[in-house]
CSV table of C-alpha atoms in Angstrom, one decimal:
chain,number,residue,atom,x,y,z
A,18,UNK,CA,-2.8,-13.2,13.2
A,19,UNK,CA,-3.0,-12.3,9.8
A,20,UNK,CA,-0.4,-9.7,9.8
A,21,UNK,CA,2.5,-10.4,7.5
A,22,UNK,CA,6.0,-10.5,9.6
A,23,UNK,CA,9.3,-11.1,8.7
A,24,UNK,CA,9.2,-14.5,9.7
A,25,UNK,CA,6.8,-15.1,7.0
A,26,UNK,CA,9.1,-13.5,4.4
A,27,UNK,CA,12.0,-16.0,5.1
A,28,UNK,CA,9.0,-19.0,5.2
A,29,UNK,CA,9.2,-17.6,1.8
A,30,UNK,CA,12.8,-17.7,1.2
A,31,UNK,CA,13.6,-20.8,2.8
A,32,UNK,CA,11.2,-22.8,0.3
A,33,UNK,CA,12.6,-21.1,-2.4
A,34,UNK,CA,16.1,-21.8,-1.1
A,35,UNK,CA,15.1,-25.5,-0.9
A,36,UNK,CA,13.3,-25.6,-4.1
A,37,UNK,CA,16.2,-24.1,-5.8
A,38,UNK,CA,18.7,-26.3,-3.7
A,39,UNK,CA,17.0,-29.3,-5.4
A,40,UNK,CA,16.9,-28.1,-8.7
A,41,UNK,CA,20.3,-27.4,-8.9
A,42,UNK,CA,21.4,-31.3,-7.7
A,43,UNK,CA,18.9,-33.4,-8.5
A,44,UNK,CA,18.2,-31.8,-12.3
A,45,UNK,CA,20.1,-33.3,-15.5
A,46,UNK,CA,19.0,-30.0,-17.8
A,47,UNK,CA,22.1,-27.7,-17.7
A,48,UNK,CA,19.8,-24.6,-18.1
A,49,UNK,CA,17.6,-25.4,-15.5
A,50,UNK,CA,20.8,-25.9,-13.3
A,51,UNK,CA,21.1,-22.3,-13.9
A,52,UNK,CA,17.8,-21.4,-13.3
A,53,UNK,CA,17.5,-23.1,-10.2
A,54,UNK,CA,20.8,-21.0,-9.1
A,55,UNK,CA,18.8,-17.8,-9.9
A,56,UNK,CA,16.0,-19.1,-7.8
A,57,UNK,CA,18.6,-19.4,-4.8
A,58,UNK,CA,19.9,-15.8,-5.6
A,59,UNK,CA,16.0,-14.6,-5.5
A,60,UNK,CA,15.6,-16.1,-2.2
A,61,UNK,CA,19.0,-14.4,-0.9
A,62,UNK,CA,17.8,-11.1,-1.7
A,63,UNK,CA,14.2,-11.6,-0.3
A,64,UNK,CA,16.2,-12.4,3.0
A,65,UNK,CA,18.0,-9.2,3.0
A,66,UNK,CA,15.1,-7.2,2.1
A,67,UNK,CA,13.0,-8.3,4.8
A,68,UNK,CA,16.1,-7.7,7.3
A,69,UNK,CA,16.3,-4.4,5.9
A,70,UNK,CA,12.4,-4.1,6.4
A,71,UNK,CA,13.0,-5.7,10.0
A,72,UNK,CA,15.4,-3.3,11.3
A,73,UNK,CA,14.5,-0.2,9.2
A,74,UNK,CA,18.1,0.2,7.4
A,75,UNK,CA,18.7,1.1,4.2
A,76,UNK,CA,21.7,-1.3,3.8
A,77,UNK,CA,20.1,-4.3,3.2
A,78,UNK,CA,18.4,-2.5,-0.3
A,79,UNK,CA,22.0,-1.9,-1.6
A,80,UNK,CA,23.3,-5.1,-0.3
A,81,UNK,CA,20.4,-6.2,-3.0
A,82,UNK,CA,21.2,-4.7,-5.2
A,83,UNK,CA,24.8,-5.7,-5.8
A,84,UNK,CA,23.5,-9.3,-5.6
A,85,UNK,CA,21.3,-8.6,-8.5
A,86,UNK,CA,24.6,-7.3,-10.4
A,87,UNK,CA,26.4,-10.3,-9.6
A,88,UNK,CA,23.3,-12.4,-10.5
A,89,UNK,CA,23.0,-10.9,-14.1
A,90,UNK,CA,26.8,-11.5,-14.2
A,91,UNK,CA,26.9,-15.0,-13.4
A,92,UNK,CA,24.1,-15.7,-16.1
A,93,UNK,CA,25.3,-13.8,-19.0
A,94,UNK,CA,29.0,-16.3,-17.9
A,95,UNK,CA,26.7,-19.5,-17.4
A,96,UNK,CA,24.8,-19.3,-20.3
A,97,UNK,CA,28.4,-18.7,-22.4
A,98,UNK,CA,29.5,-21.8,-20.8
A,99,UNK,CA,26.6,-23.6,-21.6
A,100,UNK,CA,26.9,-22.4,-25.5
A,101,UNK,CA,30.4,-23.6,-25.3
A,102,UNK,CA,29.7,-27.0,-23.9
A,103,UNK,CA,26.9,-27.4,-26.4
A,104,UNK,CA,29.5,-26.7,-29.6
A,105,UNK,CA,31.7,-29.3,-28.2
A,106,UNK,CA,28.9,-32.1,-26.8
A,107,UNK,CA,25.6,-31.4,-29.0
A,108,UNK,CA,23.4,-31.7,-25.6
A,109,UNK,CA,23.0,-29.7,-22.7
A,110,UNK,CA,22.8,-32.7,-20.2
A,111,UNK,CA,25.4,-32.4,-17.6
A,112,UNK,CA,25.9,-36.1,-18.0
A,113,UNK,CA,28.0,-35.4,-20.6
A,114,UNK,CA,30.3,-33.6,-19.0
A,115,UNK,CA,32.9,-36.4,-18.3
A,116,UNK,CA,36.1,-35.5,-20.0
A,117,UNK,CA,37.9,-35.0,-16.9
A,118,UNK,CA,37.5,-38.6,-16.0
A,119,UNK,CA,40.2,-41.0,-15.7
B,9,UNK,CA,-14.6,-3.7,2.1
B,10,UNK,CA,-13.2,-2.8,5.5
B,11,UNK,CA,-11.5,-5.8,5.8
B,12,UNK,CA,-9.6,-5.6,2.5
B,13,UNK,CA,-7.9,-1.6,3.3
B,14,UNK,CA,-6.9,-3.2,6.8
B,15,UNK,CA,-5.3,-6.5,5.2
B,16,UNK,CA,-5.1,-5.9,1.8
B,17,UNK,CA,-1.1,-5.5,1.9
B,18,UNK,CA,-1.4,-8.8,3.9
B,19,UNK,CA,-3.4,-10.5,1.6
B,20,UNK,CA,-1.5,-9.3,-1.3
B,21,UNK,CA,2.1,-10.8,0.3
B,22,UNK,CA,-0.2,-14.1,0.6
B,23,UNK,CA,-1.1,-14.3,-3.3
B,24,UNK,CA,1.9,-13.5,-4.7
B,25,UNK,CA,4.1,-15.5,-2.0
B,26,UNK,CA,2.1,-18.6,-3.5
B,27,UNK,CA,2.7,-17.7,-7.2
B,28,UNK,CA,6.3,-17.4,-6.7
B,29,UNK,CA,6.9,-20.7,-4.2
B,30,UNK,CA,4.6,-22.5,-7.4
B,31,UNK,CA,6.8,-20.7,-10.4
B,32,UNK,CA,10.0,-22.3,-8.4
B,33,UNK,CA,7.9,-25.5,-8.2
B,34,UNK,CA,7.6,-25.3,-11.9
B,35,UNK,CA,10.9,-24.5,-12.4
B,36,UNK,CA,12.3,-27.9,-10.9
B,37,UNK,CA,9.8,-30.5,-12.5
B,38,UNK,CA,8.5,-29.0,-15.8
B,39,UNK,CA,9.9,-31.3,-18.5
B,40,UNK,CA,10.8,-28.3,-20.9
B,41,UNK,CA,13.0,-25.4,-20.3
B,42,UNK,CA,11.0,-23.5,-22.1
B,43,UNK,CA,8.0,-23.5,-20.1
B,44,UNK,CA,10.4,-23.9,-16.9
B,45,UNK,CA,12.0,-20.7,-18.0
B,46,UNK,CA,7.9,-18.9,-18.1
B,47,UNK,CA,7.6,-20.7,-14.8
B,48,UNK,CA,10.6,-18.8,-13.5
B,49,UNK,CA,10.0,-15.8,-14.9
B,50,UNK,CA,6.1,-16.0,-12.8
B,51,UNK,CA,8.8,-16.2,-9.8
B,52,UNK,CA,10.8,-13.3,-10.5
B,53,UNK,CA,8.0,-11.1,-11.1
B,54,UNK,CA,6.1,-12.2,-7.8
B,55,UNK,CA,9.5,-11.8,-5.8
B,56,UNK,CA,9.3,-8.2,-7.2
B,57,UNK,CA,6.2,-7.4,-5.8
B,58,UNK,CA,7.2,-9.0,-2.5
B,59,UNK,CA,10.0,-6.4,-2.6
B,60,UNK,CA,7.3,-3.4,-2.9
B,61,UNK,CA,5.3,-4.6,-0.2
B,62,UNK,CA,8.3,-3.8,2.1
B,63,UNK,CA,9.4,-0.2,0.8
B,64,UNK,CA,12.1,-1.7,-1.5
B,65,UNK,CA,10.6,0.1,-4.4
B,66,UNK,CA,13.8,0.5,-6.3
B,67,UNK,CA,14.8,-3.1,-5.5
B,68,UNK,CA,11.6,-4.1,-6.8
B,69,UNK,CA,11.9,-2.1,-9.9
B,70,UNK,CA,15.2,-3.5,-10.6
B,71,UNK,CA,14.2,-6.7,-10.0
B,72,UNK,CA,11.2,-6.4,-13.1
B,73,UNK,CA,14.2,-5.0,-15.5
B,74,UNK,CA,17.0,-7.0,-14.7
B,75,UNK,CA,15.6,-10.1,-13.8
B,76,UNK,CA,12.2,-9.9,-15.5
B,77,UNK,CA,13.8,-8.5,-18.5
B,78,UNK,CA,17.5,-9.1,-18.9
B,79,UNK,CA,18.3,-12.5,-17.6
B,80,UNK,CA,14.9,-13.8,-19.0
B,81,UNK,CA,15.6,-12.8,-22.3
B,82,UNK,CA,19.3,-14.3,-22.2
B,83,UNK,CA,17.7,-17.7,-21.0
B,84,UNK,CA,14.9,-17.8,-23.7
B,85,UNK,CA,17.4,-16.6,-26.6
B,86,UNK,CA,19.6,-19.8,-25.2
B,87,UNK,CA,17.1,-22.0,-24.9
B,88,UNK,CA,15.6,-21.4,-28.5
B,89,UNK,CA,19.8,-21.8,-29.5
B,90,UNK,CA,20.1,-25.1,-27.8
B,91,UNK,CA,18.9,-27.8,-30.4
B,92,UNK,CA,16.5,-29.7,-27.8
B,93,UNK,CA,14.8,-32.2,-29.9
B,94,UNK,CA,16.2,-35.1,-28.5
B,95,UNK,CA,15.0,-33.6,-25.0
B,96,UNK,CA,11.5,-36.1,-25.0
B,97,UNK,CA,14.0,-39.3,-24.6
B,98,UNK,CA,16.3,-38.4,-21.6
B,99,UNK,CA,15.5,-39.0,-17.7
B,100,UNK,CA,14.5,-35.3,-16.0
B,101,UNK,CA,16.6,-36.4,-12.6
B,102,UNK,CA,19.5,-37.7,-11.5
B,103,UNK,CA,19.5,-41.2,-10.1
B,104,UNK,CA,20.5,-39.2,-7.0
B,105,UNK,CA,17.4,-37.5,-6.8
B,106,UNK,CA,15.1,-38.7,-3.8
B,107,UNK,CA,18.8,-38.5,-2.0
B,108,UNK,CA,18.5,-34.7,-2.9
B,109,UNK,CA,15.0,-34.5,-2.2
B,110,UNK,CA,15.5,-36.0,1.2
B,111,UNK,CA,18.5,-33.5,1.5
B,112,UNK,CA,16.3,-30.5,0.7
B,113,UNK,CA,13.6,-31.3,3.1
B,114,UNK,CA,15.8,-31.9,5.9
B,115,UNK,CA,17.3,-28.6,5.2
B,116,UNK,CA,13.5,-27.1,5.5
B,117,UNK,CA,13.1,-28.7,8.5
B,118,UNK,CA,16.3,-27.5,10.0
B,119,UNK,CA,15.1,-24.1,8.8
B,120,UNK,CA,11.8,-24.2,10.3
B,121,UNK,CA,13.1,-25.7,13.8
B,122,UNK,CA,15.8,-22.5,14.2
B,123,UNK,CA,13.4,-20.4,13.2
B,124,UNK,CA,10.3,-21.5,15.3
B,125,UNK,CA,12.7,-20.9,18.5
B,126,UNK,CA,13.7,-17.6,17.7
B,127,UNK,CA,11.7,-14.3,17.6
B,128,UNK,CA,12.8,-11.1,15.5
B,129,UNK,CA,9.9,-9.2,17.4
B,130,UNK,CA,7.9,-6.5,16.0
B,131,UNK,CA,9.4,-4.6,12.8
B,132,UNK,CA,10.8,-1.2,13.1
B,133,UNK,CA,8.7,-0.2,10.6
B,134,UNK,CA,9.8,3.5,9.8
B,135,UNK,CA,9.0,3.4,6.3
B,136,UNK,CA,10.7,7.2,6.3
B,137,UNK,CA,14.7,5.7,7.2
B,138,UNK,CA,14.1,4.4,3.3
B,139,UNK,CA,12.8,7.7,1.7
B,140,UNK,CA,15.4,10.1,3.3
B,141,UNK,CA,18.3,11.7,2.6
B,142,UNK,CA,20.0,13.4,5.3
B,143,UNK,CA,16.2,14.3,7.2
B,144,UNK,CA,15.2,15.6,3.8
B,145,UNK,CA,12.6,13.1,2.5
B,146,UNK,CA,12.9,11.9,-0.9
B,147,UNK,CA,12.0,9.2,-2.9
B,148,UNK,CA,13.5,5.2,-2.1
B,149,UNK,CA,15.2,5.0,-5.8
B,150,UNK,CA,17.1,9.2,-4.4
B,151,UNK,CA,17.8,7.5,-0.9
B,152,UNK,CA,19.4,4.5,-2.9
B,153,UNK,CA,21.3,6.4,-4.9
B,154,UNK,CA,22.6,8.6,-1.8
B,155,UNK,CA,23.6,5.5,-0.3
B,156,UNK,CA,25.9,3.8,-2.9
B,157,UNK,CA,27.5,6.7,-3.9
B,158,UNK,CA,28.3,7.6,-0.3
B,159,UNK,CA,28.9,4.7,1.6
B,160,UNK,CA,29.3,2.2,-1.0
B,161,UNK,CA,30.8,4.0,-3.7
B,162,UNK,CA,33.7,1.5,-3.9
B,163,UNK,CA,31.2,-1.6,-4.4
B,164,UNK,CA,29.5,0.7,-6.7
B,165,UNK,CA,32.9,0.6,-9.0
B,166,UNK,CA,34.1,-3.0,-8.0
B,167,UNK,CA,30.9,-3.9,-9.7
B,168,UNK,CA,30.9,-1.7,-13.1
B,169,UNK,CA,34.4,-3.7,-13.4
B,170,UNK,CA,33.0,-7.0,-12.5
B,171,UNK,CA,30.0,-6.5,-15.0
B,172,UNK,CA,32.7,-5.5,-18.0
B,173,UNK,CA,34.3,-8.5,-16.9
B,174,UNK,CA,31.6,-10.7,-17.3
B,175,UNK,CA,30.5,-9.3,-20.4
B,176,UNK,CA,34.2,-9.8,-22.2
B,177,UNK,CA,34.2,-13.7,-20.8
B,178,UNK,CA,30.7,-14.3,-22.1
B,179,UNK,CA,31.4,-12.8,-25.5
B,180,UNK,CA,34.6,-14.8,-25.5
B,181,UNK,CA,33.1,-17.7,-24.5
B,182,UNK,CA,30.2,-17.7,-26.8
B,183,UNK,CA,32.6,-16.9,-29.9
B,184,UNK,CA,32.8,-19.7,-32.4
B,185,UNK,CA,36.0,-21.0,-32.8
């Protein structure tokens, strides 16, 4: 009963996915937005790995590691978005990101 | 004695299964990036070792470098950019919050109903289909390799353009004006 299956690994994922899920709305902290959004990533690829695990294909390891590109991508973006916004509003709260408002 | 070389791959998914569930905790309600960002990086490195104990050795490896090491740095070298002095003053969560919270524990739920009526089995486990190359065995990092310049060498380059991408919009973005 002890014996570690795959069902365990997404137990795993899933509360990440959550956690991260309510990081990424219910946070004001622009940077832990995007931390939160690298949680949900981390989850993701625990899901593939334990699929790949599961079925005993190799796929699921590249499919992994293409998310982890993307992931690095999307920070290095993020965080310049972030340095931009913080020029312009001297906070990183997302509450002060209203000047598309009518 | 016994019982840890029996379950000790078990026991190990159990430790570090808990650290990285608590980093993410820690990520979500610590007050300060800073020590959110630690918190994240305890999850990064405990996903890692999660990806070992299931033969993704060069997952896991990447993982510690890119994760551990790239994108950690980037965050802490923003955070210590960011003037956050004002930070002690402002509300952590949204007004919107126990919404979201409600939100995120209804999608656990949802989760744990689908899952709890369906059964993947036992695992395949043939460790080997992730340390050969055509019958030859190898290491997992050489069967990688094989794999994504074979089968997904087009990815492979799709990606080397998306990551110069990325790098020119970052720079771009972060120049001052």
């Amino acid at each position: 009963m002890f014996e570690v299956t795959t069902t365990h690994y997404l137990v795993v994922s899933f509360l990440l996915f959550a956690i991260g899920i309510f990081g990424i709305a219910a946070r004001k902290n622009m940077i832990t937005v995007l931390m939160s959004i690298e949680l949900v990533l981390n989850s993701v690829n625990l899901n593939l790995i334990a699929f790949s695990y599961q079925h005993s294909n190799l796929t699921g390891q590249i499919f992994a590691v293409f998310t982890i590109t993307v992931a690095a991508g999307e920070a290095a973006v993020g965080l310049g978005i972030l340095i931009a916004f913080f020029r312009l509003r001297e906070s990183t709260t997302l509450d002060g990101a209203t000047e598309l408002k009518g | 004695m016994e019982f840890l070389t029996a379950h000790g791959a078990d026991l190990l998914f159990y430790l570090f299964a808990a650290l990285a569930v608590g980093g993410a905790l820690g990520v979500v309600t610590l007050r300060s990036p800073m020590y959110g960002a630690l918190s994240l990086l305890v999850t990064f490195l405990a996903v890692a070792v999660l990806f070992l104990l299931r033969s993704a050795e060069f997952v896991g490896i990447v993982q510690i470098f890119v994760y551990g090491g790239g994108i950690m740095v980037l965050f802490l070298f923003v955070i210590m950019l960011v003037n956050l002095h004002r930070l002690p003053d402002l509300k952590l969560f949204h007004g919107q919050s126990p919404f979201v919270l409600a939100l995120a524990v209804a999608l656990l739920a949802l989760f744990g109903y689908f899952f709890s009526h369906l059964a993947f089995g036992p695992a395949f486990a043939r460790p080997e289909a992730f340390k050969t190359v055509q019958g030859a065995a190898v290491g997992n990092s050489q069967a990688v390799a094989w794999s994504l310049f074979t089968q997904a060498l087009l990815p492979f380059e799709i990606a080397s353009i998306f990551l110069l991408v990325a790098m020119i919009g970052a720079v771009v973005l972060g120049r001052r004006q």
